Short mmCIF file of C-alpha atoms in Angstrom, two decimals:
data_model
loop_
_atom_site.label_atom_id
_atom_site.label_comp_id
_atom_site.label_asym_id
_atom_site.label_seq_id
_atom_site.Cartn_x
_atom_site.Cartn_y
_atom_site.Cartn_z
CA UNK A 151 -13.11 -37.31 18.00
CA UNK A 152 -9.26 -36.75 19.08
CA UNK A 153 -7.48 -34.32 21.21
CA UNK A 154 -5.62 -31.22 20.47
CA UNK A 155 -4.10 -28.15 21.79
CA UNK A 156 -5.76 -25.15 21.11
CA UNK A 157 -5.80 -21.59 22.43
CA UNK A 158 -9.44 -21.10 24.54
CA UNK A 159 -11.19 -18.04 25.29
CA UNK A 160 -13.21 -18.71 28.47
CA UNK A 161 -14.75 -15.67 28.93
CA UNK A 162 -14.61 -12.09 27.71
CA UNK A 163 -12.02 -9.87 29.58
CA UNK A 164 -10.81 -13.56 30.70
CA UNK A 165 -6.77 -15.01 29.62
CA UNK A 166 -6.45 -17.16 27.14
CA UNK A 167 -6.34 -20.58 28.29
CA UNK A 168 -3.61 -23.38 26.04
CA UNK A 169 -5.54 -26.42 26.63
CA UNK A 170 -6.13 -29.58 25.31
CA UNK A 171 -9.87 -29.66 23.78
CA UNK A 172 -11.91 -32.38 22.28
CA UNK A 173 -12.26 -31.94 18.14
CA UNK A 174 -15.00 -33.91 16.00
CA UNK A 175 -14.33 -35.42 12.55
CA UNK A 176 -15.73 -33.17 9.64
CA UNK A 177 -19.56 -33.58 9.13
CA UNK A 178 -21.34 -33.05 5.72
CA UNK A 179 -19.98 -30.21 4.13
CA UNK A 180 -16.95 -30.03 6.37
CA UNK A 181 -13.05 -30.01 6.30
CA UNK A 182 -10.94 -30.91 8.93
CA UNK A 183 -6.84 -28.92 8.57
CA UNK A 184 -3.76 -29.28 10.53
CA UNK A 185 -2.61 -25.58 10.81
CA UNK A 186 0.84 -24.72 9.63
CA UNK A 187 0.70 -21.65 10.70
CA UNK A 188 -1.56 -18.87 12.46
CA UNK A 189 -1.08 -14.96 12.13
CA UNK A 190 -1.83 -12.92 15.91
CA UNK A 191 -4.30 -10.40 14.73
CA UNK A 192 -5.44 -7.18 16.64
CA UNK A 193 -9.12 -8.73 15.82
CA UNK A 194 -8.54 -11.55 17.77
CA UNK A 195 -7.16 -9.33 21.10
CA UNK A 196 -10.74 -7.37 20.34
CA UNK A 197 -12.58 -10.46 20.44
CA UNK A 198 -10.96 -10.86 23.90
CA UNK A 199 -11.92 -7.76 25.22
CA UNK A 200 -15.29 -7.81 23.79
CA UNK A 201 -14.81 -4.85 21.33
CA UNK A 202 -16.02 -7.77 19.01
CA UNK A 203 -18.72 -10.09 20.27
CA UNK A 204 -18.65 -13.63 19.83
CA UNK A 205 -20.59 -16.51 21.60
CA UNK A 206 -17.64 -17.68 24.32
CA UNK A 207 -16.29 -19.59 25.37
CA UNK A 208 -14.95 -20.21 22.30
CA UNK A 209 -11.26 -21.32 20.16
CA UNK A 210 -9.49 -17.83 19.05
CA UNK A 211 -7.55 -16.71 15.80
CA UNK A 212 -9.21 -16.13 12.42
CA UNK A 213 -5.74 -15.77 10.11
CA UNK A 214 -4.41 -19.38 9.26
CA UNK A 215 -3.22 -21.58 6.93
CA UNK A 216 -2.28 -25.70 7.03
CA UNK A 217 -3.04 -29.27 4.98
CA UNK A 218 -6.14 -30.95 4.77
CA UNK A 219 -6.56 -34.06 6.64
CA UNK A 220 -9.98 -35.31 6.02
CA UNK A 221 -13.45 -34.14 3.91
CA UNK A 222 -16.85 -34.93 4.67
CA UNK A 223 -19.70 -35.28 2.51
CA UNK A 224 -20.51 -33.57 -0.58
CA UNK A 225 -16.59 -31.45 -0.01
CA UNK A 226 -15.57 -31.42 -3.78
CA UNK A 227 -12.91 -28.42 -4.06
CA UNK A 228 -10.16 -29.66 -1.65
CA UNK A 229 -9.12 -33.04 -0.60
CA UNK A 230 -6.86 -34.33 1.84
CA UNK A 231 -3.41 -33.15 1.45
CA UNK A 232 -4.44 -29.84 -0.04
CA UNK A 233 -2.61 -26.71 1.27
CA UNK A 234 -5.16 -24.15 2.19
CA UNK A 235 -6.27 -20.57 3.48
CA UNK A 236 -8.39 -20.25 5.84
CA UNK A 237 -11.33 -17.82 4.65
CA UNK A 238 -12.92 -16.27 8.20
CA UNK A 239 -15.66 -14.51 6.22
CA UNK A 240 -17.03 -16.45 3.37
CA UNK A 241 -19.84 -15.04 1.34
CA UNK A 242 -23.38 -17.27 1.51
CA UNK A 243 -24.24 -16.25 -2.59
CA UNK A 244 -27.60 -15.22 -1.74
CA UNK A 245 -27.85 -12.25 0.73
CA UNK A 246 -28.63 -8.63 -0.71
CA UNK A 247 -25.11 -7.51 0.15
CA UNK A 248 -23.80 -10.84 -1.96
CA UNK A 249 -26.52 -10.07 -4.79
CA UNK A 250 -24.69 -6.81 -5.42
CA UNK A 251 -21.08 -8.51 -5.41
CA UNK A 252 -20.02 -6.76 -2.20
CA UNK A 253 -19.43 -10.26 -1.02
CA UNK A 254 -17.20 -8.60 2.16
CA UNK A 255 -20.50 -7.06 3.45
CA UNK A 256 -22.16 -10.76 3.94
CA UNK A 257 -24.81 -10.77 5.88
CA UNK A 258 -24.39 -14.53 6.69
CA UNK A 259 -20.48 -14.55 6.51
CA UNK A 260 -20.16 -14.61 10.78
CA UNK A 261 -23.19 -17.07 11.32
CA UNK A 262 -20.85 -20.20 11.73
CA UNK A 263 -19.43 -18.39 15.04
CA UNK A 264 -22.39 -19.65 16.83
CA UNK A 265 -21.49 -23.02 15.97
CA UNK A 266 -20.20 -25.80 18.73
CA UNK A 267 -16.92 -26.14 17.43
CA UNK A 268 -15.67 -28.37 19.57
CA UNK A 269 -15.96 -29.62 23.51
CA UNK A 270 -12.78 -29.20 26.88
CA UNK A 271 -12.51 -31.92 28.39
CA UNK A 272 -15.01 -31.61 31.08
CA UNK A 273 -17.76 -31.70 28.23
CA UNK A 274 -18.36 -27.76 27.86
CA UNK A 275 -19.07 -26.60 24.33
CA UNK A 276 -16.62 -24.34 22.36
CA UNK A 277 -17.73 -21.72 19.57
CA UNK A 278 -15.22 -21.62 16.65
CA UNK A 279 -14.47 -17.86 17.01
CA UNK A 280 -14.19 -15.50 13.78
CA UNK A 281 -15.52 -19.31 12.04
CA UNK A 282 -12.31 -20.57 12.14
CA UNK A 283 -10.58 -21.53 15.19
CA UNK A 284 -7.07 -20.86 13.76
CA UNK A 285 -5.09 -21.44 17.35
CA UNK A 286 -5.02 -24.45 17.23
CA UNK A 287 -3.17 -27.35 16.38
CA UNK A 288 -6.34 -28.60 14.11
CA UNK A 289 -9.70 -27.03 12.94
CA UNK A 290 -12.74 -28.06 11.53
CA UNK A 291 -14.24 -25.64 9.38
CA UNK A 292 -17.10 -25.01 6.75
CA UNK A 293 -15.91 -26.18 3.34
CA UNK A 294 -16.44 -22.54 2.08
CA UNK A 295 -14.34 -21.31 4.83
CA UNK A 296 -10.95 -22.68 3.11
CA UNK A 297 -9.63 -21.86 -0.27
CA UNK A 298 -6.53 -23.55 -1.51
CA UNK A 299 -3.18 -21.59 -1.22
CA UNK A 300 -1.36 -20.56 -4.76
CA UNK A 301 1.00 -22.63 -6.37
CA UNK A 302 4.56 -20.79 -5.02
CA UNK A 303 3.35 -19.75 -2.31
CA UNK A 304 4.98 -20.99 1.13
CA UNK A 305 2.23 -23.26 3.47
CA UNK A 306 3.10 -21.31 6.95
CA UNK A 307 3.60 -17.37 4.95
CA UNK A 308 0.18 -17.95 3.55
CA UNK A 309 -1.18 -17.80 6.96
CA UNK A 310 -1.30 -14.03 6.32
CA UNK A 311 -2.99 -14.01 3.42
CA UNK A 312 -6.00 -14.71 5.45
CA UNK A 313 -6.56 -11.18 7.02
CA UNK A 314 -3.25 -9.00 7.64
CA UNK A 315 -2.59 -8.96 3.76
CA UNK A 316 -5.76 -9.08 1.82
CA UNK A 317 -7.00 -6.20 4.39
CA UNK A 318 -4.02 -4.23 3.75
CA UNK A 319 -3.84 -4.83 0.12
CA UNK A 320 -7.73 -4.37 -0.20
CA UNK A 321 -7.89 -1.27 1.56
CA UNK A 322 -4.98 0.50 -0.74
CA UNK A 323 -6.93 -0.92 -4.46
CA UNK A 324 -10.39 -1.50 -3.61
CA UNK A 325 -11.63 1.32 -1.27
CA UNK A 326 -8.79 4.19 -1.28
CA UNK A 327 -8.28 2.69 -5.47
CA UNK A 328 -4.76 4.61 -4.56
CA UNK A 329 -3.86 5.44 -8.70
CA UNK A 330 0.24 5.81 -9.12
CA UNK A 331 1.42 8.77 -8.12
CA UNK A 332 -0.94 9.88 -5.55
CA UNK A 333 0.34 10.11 -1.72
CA UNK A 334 -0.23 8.00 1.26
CA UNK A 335 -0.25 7.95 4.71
CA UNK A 336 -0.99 4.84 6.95
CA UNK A 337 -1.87 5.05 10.97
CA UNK A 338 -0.34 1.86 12.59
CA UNK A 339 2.64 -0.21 11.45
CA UNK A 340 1.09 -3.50 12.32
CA UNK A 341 0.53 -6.60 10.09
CA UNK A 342 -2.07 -4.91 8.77
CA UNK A 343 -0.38 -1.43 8.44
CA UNK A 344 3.19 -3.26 6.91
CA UNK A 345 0.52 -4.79 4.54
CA UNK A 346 -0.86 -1.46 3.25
CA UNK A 347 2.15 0.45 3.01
CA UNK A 348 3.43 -2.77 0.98
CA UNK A 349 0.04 -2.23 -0.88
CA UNK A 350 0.70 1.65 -1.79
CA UNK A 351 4.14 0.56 -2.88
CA UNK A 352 2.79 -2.05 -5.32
CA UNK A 353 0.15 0.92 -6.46
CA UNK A 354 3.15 3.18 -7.17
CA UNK A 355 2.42 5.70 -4.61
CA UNK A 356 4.97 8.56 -4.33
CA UNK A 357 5.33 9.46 -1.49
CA UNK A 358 3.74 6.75 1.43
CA UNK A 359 4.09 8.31 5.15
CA UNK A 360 3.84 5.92 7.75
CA UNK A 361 2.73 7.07 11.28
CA UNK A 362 3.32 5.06 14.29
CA UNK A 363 3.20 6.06 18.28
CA UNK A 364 6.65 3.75 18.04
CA UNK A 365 9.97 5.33 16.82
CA UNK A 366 11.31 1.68 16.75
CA UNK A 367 9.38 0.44 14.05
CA UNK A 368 10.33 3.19 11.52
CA UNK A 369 12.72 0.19 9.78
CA UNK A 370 10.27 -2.15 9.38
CA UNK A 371 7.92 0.95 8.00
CA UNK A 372 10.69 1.85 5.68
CA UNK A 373 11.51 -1.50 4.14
CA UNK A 374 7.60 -2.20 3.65
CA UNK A 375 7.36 0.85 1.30
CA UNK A 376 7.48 3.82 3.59
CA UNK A 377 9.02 7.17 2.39
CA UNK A 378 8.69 9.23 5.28
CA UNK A 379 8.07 8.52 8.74
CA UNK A 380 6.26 10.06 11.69
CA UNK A 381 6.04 9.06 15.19
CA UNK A 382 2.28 10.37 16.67
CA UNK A 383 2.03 13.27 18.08
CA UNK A 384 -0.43 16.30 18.56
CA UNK A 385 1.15 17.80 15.27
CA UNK A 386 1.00 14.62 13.08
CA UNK A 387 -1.76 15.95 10.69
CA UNK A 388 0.69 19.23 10.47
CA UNK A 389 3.36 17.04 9.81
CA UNK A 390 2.13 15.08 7.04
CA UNK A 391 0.56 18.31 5.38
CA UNK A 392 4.61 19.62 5.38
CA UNK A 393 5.59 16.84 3.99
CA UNK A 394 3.15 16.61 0.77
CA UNK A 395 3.68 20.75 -0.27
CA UNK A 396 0.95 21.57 2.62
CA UNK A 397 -2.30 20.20 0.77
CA UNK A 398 -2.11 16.76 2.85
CA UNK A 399 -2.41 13.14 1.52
CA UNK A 400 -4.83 12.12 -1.17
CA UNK A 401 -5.15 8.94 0.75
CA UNK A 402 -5.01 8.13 3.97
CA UNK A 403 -5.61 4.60 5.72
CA UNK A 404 -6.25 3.97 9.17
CA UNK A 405 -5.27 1.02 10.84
CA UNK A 406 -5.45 1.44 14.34
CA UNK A 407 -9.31 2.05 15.29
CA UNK A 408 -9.68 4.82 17.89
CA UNK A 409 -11.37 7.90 17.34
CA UNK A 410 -8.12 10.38 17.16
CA UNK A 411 -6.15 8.28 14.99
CA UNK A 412 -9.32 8.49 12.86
CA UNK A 413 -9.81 12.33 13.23
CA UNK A 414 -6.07 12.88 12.22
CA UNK A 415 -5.96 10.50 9.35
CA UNK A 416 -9.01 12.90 8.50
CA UNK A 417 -7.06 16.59 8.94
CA UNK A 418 -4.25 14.81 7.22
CA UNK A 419 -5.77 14.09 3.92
CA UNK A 420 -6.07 16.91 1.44
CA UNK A 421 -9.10 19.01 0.14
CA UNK A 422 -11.15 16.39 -1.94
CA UNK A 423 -9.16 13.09 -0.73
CA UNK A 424 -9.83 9.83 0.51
CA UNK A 425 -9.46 8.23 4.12
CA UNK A 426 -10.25 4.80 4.94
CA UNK A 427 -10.34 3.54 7.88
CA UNK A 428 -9.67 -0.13 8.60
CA UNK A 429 -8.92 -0.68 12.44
CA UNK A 430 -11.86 -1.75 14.35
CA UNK A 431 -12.55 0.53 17.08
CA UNK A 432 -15.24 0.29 20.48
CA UNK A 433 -18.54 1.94 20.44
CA UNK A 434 -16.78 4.10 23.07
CA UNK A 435 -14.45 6.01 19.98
CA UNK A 436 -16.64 8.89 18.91
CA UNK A 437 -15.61 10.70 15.91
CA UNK A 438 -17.16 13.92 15.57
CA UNK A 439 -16.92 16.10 12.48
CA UNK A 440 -19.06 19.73 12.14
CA UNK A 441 -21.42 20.20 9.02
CA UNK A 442 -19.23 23.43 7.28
CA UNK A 443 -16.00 21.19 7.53
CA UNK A 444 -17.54 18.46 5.61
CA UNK A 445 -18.66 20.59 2.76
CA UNK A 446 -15.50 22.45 3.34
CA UNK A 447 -13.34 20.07 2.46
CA UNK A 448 -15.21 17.49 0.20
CA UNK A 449 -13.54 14.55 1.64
CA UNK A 450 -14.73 10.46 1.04
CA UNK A 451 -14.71 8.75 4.77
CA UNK A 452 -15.09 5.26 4.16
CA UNK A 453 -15.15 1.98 5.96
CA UNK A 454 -13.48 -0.78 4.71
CA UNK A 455 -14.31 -4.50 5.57
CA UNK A 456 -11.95 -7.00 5.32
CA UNK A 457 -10.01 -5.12 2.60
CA UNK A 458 -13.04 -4.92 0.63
CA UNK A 459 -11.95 -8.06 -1.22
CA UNK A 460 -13.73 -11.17 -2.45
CA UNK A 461 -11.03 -13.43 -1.28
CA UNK A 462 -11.41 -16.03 -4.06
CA UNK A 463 -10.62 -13.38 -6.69
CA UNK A 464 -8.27 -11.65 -4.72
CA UNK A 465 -5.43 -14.75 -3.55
CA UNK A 466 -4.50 -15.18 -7.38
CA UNK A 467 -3.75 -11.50 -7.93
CA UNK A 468 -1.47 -11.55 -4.86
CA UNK A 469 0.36 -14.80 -5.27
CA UNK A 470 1.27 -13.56 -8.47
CA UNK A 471 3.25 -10.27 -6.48
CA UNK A 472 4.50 -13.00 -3.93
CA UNK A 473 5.92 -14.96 -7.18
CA UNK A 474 7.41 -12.08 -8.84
CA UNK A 475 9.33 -10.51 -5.45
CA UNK A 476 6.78 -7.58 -5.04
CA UNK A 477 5.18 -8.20 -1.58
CA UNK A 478 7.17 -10.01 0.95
CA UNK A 479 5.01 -12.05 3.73
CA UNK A 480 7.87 -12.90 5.85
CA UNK A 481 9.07 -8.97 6.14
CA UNK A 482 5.32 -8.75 8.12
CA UNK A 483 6.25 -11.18 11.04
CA UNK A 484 8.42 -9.70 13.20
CA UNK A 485 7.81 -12.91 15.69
CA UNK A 486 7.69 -16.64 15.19
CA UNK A 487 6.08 -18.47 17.96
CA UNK A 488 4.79 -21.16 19.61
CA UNK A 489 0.65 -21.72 20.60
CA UNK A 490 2.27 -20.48 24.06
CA UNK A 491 3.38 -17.58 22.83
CA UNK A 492 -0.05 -15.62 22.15
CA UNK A 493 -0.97 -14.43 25.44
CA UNK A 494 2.86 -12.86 24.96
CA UNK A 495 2.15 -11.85 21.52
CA UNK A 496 -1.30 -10.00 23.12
CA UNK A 497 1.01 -8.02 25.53
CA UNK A 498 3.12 -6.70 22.26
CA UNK A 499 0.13 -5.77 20.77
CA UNK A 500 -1.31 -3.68 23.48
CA UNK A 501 2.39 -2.00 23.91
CA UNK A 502 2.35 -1.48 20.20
CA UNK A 503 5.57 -3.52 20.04
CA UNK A 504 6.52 -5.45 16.63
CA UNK A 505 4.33 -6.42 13.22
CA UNK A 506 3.08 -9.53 13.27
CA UNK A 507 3.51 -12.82 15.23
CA UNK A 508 3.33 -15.82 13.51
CA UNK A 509 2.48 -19.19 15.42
CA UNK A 510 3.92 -21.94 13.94
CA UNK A 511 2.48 -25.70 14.79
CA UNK A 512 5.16 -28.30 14.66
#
């Protein structure tokens, strides 16, 4: 047992709390990392407002990567000193979603969350999150839930890989399957959005519209991939349609997870196209659609969980894009900080300020 600083969840709708907590060595089947580095996800500012449910109180952040300090029992794959990913949402093998390979779709991937992760200091038991309990200066995690980072790839940039980038890069080649040439638009220039516009860039999209309620973060759009860019409005799905000969997008990829940006993303994708929507919205975003429009326009509405990927299949594809120049982790951060920073880095997120923030542990 030893003490850390980590970033508590008391209560839903509570602050986060930076506190020193009270972390076990790893059991059987364990690993205990030192984070590097933590990505600020939307996810985890919907865990805090209960969009998401999780067992609280509980240790936040699900996108993280660091160095193995210890193994327990029967941990062959990683030792100490590894660098590592951690994997939020690892696949069980033996589920009906796993038995068809849709190993995102795990029925027993959030299990862990119920887990007493670790204790305060006044002896009341913490949940691990998303699994993971990324804010934090050290975790102890499932030995599925870490996978080790590609050779070239830099220990604190690798954080990312854990959500913002294989959601973004999933959404564009396993759901959408964006084929070169096609168009694009992506709803929300967050991590994740910079992610899948990088994505549609690496796909050889032609033209890849971003859409943001921000005019500031056209730059960052641009330099991720984006062609064109358009701040909201109530003409957006007009817009985009003007700027693809007036059939609309054959893809389009939400990010954002409320029912409007949903509906556009839908009017903004052409007769027979794809939209996929990635941001996780509340049971309170309706999205309605009448029966003649659907047959109307013959367009695919999918979900798309975590990317779609298998994360263990997935990492070496990407690290070899990192390696070669053709995604860029560091142009998704748009903030370093410290474990104080994430009640800050909350605020930006609710103002729709900046990509990501990156916490970085000494």
């Amino acid at each position: 047992m030893s003490t850390i600083r980590a970033a508590v969840l008391p209560a839903v709708g509570s602050p986060l709390e930076i506190t020193d907590i009270e972390l076990p060595e790893p059991g059987p089947g364990q690993v205990r990392v030192r984070l590097a580095a933590a990505g600020v996800c939307h996810s985890d500012l919907s865990l805090s407002h209960g969009t998401m449910r999780v067992p609280v109180p509980a240790v936040l952040g699900h996108e993280g990567a660091g160095t193995v300090v210890s193994v327990g029992d029967g941990v062959a794959h990683v030792a100490p000193g590894d660098a590592v990913v951690l994997n939020w949402a690892p696949s069980c093998g033996s589920c009906h979603p796993c038995s068809l390979g849709e190993v995102w779709l795990c029925a027993d991937a959030l299990t862990g969350a119920g887990n007493v992760h670790a204790h305060t200091a006044d002896g009341t038991a913490l949940h691990p999150g998303l699994n993971v309990a990324a804010f934090a200066e050290e975790t102890v995690v499932a030995a599925n839930c870490v996978l080790p980072v590609p050779d070239g790839v830099p220990l604190a940039d690798a954080a990312l890989l854990g959500c913002a980038v294989l959601t973004g890069w999933g959404a564009v080649h396993h759901s959408a399957r964006v084929r070169a040439g096609e168009t694009v638009a992506v709803f929300g220039v967050g991590g994740v959005g910079l992610a899948t516009l990088q994505a549609a860039r690496i796909a050889g999209a032609s033209t890849i519209v971003a859409v943001d309620v921000s005019p500031e973060k056209e730059g960052l759009a641009r330099a991720a991939g984006a062609t064109e860019y358009v701040v909201a409005s109530d003409t957006t799905a007009k817009d985009i349609r003007k700027l693809t000969g007036g059939n609309g997008v054959d893809v389009a990829v939400e990010c954002v997870g409320r029912a409007v940006t949903i509906r556009t993303a839908w009017d903004s994708t052409r007769r027979g196209g794809r939209t996929t929507v990635v941001g996780i919205g509340g049971r309170d975003q309706q999205v309605t659609f009448n029966a003649l429009e659907l047959f109307h326009w013959g367009r695919t509405l999918a979900g798309c969980v975590y990317g779609n990927s298998n994360p263990a299949e997935d990492l070496p594809v990407l690290a070899e894009h990192i390696r070669a120049g053709r995604l860029d982790l560091g142009a998704l951060v748009t903030e370093r900080i410290t474990l104080d920073g994430i009640p800050g880095a909350f605020d930006n997120m609710l103002a729709g300020k900046g990509g990501r923030a990156l916490v970085i542990f000494p």
